[in-house]
Coordinates of C-alpha atoms in Angstrom, one line a residue:
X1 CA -31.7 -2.6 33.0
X2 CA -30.1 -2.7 29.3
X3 CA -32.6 -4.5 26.8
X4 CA -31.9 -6.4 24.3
X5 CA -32.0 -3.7 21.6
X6 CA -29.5 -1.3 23.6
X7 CA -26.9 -4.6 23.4
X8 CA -27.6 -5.0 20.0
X9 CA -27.1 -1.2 19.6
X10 CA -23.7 -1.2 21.4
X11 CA -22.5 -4.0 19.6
X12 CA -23.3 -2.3 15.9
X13 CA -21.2 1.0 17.5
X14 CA -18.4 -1.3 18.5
X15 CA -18.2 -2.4 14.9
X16 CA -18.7 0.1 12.8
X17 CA -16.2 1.8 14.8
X18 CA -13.5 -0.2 14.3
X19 CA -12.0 0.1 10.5
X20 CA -10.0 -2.2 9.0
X21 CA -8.3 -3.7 5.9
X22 CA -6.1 -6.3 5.0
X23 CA -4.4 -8.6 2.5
X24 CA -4.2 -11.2 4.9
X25 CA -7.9 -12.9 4.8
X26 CA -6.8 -15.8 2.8
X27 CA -9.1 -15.3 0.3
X28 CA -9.0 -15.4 -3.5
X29 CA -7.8 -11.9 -5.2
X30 CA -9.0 -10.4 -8.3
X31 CA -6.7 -7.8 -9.6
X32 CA -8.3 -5.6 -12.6
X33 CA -6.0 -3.3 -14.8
X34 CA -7.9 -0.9 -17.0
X35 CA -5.2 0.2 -19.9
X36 CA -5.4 2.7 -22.3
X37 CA -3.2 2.1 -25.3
X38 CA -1.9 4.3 -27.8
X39 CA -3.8 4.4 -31.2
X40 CA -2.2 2.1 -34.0
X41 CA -0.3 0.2 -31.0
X42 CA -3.2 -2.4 -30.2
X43 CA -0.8 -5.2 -32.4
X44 CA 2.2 -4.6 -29.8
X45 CA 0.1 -4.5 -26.6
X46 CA -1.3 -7.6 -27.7
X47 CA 2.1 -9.3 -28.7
X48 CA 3.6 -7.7 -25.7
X49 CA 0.5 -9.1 -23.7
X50 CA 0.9 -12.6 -25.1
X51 CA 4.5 -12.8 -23.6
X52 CA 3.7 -11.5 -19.7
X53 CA 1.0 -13.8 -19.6
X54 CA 3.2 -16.7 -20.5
X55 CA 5.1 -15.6 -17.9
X56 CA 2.6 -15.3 -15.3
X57 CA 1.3 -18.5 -16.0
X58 CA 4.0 -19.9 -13.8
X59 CA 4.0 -17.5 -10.8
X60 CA 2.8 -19.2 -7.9
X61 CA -0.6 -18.6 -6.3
X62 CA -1.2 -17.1 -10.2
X63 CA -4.8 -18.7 -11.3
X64 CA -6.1 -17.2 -14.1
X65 CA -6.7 -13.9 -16.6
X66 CA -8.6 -12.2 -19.2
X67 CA -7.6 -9.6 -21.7
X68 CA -10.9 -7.8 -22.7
X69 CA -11.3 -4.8 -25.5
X70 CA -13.6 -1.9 -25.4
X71 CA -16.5 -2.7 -27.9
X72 CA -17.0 1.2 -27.8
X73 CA -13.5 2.2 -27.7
X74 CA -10.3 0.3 -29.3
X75 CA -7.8 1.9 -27.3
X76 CA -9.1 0.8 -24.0
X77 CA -8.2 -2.5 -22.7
X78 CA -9.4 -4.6 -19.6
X79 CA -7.2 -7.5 -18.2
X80 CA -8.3 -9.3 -15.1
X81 CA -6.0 -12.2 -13.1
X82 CA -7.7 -14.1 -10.1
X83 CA -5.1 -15.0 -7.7
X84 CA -5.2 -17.6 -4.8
X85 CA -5.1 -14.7 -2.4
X86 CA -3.6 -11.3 -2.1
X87 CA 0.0 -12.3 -0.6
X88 CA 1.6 -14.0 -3.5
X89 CA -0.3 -11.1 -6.0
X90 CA 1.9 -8.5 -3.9
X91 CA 5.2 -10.6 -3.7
X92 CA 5.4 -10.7 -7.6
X93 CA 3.9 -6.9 -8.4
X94 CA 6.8 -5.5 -5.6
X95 CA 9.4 -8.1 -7.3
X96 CA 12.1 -6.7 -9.5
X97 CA 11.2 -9.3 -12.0
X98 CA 7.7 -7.8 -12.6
X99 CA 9.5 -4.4 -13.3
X100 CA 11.2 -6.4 -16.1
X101 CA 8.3 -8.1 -16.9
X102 CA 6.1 -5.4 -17.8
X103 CA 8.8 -3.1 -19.1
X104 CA 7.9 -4.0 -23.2
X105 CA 4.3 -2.8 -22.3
X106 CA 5.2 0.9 -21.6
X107 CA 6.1 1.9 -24.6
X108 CA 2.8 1.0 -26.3
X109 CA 0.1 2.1 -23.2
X110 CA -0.8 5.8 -22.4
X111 CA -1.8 5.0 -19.0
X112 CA -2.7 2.2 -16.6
X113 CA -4.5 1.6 -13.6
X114 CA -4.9 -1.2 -11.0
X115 CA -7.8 -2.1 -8.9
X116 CA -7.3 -5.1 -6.6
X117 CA -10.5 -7.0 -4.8
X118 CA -10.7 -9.5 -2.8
X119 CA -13.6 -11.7 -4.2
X120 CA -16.8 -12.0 -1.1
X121 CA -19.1 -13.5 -3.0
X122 CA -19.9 -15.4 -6.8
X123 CA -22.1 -17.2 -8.7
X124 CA -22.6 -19.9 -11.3
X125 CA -19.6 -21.9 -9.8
X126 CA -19.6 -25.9 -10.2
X127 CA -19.9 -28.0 -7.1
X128 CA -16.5 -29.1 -7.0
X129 CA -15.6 -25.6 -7.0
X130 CA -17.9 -23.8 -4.6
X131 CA -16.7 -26.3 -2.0
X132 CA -13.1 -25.5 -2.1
X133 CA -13.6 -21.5 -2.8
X134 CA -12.0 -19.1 -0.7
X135 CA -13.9 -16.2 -0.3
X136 CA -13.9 -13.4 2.2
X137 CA -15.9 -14.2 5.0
X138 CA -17.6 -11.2 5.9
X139 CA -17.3 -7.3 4.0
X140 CA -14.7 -4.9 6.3
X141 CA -15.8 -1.6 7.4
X142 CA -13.8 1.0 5.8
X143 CA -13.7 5.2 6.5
X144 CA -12.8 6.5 3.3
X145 CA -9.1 6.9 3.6
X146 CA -6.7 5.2 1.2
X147 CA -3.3 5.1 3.0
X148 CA -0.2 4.6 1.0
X149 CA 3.4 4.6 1.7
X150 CA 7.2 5.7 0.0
X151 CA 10.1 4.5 0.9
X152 CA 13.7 4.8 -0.7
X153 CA 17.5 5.1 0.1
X154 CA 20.2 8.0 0.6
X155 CA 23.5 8.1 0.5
X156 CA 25.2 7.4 3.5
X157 CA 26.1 11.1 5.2
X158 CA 23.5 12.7 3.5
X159 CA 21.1 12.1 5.9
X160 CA 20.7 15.4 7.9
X161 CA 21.0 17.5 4.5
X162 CA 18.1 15.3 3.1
X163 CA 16.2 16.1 6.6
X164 CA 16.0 19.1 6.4
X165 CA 14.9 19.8 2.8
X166 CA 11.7 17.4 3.6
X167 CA 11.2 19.3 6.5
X168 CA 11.4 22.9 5.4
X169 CA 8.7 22.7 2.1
X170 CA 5.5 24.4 2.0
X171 CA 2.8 21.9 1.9
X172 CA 0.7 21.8 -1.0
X173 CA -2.6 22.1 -1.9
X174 CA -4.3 19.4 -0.1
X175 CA -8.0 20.0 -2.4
X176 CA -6.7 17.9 -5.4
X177 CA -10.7 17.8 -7.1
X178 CA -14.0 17.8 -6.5
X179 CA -14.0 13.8 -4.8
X180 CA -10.3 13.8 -3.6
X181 CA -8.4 15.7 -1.4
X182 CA -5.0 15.0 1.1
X183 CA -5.5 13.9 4.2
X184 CA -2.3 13.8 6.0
X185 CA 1.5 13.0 5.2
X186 CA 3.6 11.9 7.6
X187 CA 7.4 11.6 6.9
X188 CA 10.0 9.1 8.9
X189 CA 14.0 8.3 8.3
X190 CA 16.0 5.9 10.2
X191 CA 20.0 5.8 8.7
X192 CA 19.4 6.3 5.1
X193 CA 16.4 5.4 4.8
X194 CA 13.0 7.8 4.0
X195 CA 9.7 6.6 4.4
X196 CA 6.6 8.9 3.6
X197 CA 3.0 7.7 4.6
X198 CA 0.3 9.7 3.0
X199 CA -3.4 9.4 3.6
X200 CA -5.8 10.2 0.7
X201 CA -9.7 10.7 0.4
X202 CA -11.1 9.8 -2.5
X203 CA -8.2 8.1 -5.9
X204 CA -5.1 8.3 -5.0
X205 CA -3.6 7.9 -8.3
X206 CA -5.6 11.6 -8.7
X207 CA -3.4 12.9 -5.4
X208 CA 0.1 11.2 -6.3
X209 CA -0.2 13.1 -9.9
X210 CA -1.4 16.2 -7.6
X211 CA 1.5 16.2 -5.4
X212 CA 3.6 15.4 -8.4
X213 CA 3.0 18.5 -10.2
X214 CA 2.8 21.2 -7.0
X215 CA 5.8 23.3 -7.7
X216 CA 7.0 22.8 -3.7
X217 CA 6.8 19.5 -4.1
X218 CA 8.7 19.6 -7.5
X219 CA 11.6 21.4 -6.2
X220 CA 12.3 19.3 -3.1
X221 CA 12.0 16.2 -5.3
X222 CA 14.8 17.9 -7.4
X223 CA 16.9 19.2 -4.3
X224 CA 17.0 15.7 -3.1
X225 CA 18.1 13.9 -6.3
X226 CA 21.5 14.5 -6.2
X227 CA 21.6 12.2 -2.4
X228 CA 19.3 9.6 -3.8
X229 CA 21.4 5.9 -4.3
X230 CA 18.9 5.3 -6.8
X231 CA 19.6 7.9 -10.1
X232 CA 16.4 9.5 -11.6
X233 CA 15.6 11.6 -13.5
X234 CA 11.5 13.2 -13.1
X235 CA 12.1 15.0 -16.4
X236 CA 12.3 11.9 -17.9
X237 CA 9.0 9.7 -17.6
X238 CA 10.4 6.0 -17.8
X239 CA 13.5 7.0 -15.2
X240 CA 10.5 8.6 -12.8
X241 CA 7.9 6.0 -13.7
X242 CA 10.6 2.9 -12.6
X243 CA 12.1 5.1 -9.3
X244 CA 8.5 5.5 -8.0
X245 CA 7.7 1.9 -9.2
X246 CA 10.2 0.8 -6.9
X247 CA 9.5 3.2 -3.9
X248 CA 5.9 2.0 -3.5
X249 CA 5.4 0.5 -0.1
X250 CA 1.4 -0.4 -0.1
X251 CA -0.2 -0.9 3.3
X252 CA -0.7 -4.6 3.6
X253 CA -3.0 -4.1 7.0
X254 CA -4.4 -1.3 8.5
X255 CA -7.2 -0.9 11.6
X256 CA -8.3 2.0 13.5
X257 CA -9.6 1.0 17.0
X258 CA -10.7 4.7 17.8
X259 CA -11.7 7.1 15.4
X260 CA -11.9 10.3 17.3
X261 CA -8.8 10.1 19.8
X262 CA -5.9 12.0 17.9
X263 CA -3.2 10.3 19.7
X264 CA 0.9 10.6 19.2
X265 CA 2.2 9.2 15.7
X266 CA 5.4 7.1 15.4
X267 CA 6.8 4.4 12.6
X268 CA 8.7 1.7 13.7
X269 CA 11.3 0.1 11.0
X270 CA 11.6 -3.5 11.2
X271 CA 15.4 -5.7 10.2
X272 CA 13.9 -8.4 8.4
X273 CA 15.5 -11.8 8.0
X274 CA 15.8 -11.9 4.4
X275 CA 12.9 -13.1 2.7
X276 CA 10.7 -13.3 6.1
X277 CA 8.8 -9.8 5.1
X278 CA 5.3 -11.0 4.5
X279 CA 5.4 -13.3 7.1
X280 CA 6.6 -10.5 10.2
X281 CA 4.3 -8.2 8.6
X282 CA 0.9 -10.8 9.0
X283 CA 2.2 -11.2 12.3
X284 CA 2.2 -7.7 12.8
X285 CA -1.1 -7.4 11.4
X286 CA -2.8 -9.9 13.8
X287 CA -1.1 -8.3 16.9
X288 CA -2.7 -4.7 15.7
X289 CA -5.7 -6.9 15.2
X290 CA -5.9 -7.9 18.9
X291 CA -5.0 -4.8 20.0
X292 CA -8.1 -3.0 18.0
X293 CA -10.6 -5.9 20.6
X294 CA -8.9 -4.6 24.0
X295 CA -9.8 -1.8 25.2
X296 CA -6.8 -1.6 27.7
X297 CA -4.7 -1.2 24.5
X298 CA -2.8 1.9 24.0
X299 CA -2.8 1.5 19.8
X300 CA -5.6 3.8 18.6
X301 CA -4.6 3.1 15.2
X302 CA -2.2 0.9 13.0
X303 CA -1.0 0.4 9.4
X304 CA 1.3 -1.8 8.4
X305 CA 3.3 -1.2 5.1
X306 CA 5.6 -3.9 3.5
X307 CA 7.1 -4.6 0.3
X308 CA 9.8 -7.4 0.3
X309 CA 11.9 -6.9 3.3
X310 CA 10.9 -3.7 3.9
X311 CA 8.2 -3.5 6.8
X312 CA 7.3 -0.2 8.6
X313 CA 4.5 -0.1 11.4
X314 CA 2.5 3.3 11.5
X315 CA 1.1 3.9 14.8
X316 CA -0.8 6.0 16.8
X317 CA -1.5 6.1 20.3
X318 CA -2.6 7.0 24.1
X319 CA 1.0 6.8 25.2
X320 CA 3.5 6.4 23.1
X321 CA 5.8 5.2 25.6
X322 CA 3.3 2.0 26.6
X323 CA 2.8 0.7 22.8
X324 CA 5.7 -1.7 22.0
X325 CA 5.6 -3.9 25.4
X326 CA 2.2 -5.4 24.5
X327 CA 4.1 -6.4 21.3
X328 CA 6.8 -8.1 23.1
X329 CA 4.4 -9.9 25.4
X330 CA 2.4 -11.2 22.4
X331 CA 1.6 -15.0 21.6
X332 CA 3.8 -14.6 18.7
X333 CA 6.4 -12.9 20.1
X334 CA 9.0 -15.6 19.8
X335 CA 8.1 -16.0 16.3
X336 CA 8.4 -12.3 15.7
X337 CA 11.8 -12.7 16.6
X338 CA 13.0 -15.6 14.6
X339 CA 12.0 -13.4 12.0
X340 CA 14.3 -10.2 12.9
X341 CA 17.8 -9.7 12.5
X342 CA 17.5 -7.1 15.4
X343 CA 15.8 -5.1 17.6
X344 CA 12.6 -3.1 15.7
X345 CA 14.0 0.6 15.7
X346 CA 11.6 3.8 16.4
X347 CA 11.9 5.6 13.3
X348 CA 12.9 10.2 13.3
X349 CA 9.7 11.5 12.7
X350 CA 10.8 14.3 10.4
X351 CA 7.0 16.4 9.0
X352 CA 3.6 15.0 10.2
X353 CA 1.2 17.5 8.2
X354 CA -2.6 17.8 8.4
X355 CA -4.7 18.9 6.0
X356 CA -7.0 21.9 8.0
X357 CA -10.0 19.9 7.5
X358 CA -9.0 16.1 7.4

């Protein structure tokens, strides 16, 4: 006979078990950007400051923001937006106008970074207000792992020379400090395409400058460049700063519905109807969701990257083979295809490397 504390038990496991983030809750977004400017160019950042925000002002889903100053330190800078929720946030950050946006800031700031939240609870809000909030309904579980993706083009009949440099590096150190360290990188290509997902514990602005700076990494970055159809040059800080700008492909949704099964990896490259990216990628995301509650499912895990058009599902599981035809049998699945200019392609998988103890 189970009692009542055994089902309580088994239902805590069957939660905690599960991981899973998203950008898809539908509830408000506050995105924080800690900057540190270069002495004797406060005056410019704020100039350059005043102009974005104008400019953001008329972004949709854009609801508010702050510009704060260190009381202890000049040349640091705060500035906080609140969005409506994460979607739009991530439609104009991936847009090319933002690159040209925030291009007049670069030249004042030593360094930036971007923390993005989606708001669960608050206080001192007016009536009107608290009854028309959007807040996250309930905190996700998380295991530690900050999963990121790359993504960019070569030139057409390149594609096997490009291969086989990416396949053929050392891998570098995966220890990049004391709190962060590689977890896994996992590299894909369909046609000219490359798309590299990388799993990080601990900041992974810390492990991007890491691998950045590894000598293998550095010389297969430079034994590509010559393929790329985007020119850069990594000797050159803005060129490297704008290609890498562009290659970021963030994981919109990810859940893991098995922590402890390894299970066989594959990325599958989606032809987007223009301007249809977000939408096939929330799909996506609440297929993977399902999947995570059945335990007939083959998906052990799922991560969905997209920026723009560009969607890529990571996935692991029991059987490779069985994965896709509980997609295609899904209540969305006529929706899915409105919203594809073809059939969803398996991507080459090209490296899939393991840190020893990930």
């Amino acid at each position: 006979m189970t009692t009542t504390s055994e089902r309580v038990s088994e239902v805590l496991t069957r939660q905690v078990s599960k991981v899973s983030q998203s950008v898809f809750d539908g509830s408000r977004l506050r995105v924080v950007l800690l900057v540190d400017v270069y002495d004797g160019a406060q005056q410019q950042f704020l100039e350059a400051y005043e102009q974005l925000c104008n400019q953001v002002a008329s972004v949709p889903g854009h609801v508010s923001d702050q510009l704060c100053q260190s009381i202890e330190n000049p040349s640091q800078w705060l500035i906080t937006s609140e969005w409506e929720s994460a979607p739009p946030f991530l439609a104009w950050v991936n847009s090319e106008e933002h690159v040209r946006m925030v291009e007049p800031l670069h030249s004042c700031v030593r360094d930036t970074r971007s923390l993005r939240f989606h708001i669960v609870r608050e206080t001192g809000t007016g009536i009107g207000r608290s009854q028309n909030r959007r807040l996250q309904t309930s905190p996700r579980i998380g295991d530690g792992v900050i999963r990121h993706a790359l993504t960019f083009t070569v030139r057409p009949g390149t594609e096997e020379k490009v291969a086989k440099i990416l396949a053929d590096y050392a891998s570098p150190e995966a220890r990049v400090d004391d709190t962060t360290r590689l977890c896994r990188t996992s590299l894909f290509m369909h046609g000219n395409r490359v798309v590299r997902a990388i799993e990080v514990r601990g900041d992974l602005l810390a492990a991007l400058r890491h691998v950045a700076q590894q000598p293998e990494v550095r010389a297969v970055e430079e034994a590509i460049n010559p393929y790329l159809e985007q020119d850069r040059d990594l000797n050159d800080q803005e060129s490297a700063r704008v290609f890498f700008t562009r290659a970021a492909l963030p994981a919109v949704h990810h859940v893991t519905a098995d922590g402890l099964s390894q299970g066989e990896r594959y990325a599958q490259y989606y032809p987007v109807v223009p301007g249809c990216g977000m939408r096939l990628a929330e799909l996506l995301a609440q297929h993977d969701e399902a999947a995570a509650e059945d335990a007939a499912s083959p998906v052990l895990r799922s991560t969905v990257f997209q920026r723009d058009d560009v969607v890529v599902r990571l996935v692991d599981v029991r059987d490779a083979a069985g994965a896709e035809p509980l997609l295609q049998r899904s209540e969305h699945a006529a929706e899915l295809k409105s919203l594809l200019e073809g059939e969803a392609v398996r991507m080459t998988l090209v490296t899939d490397r393991r840190s020893p103890d990930a």
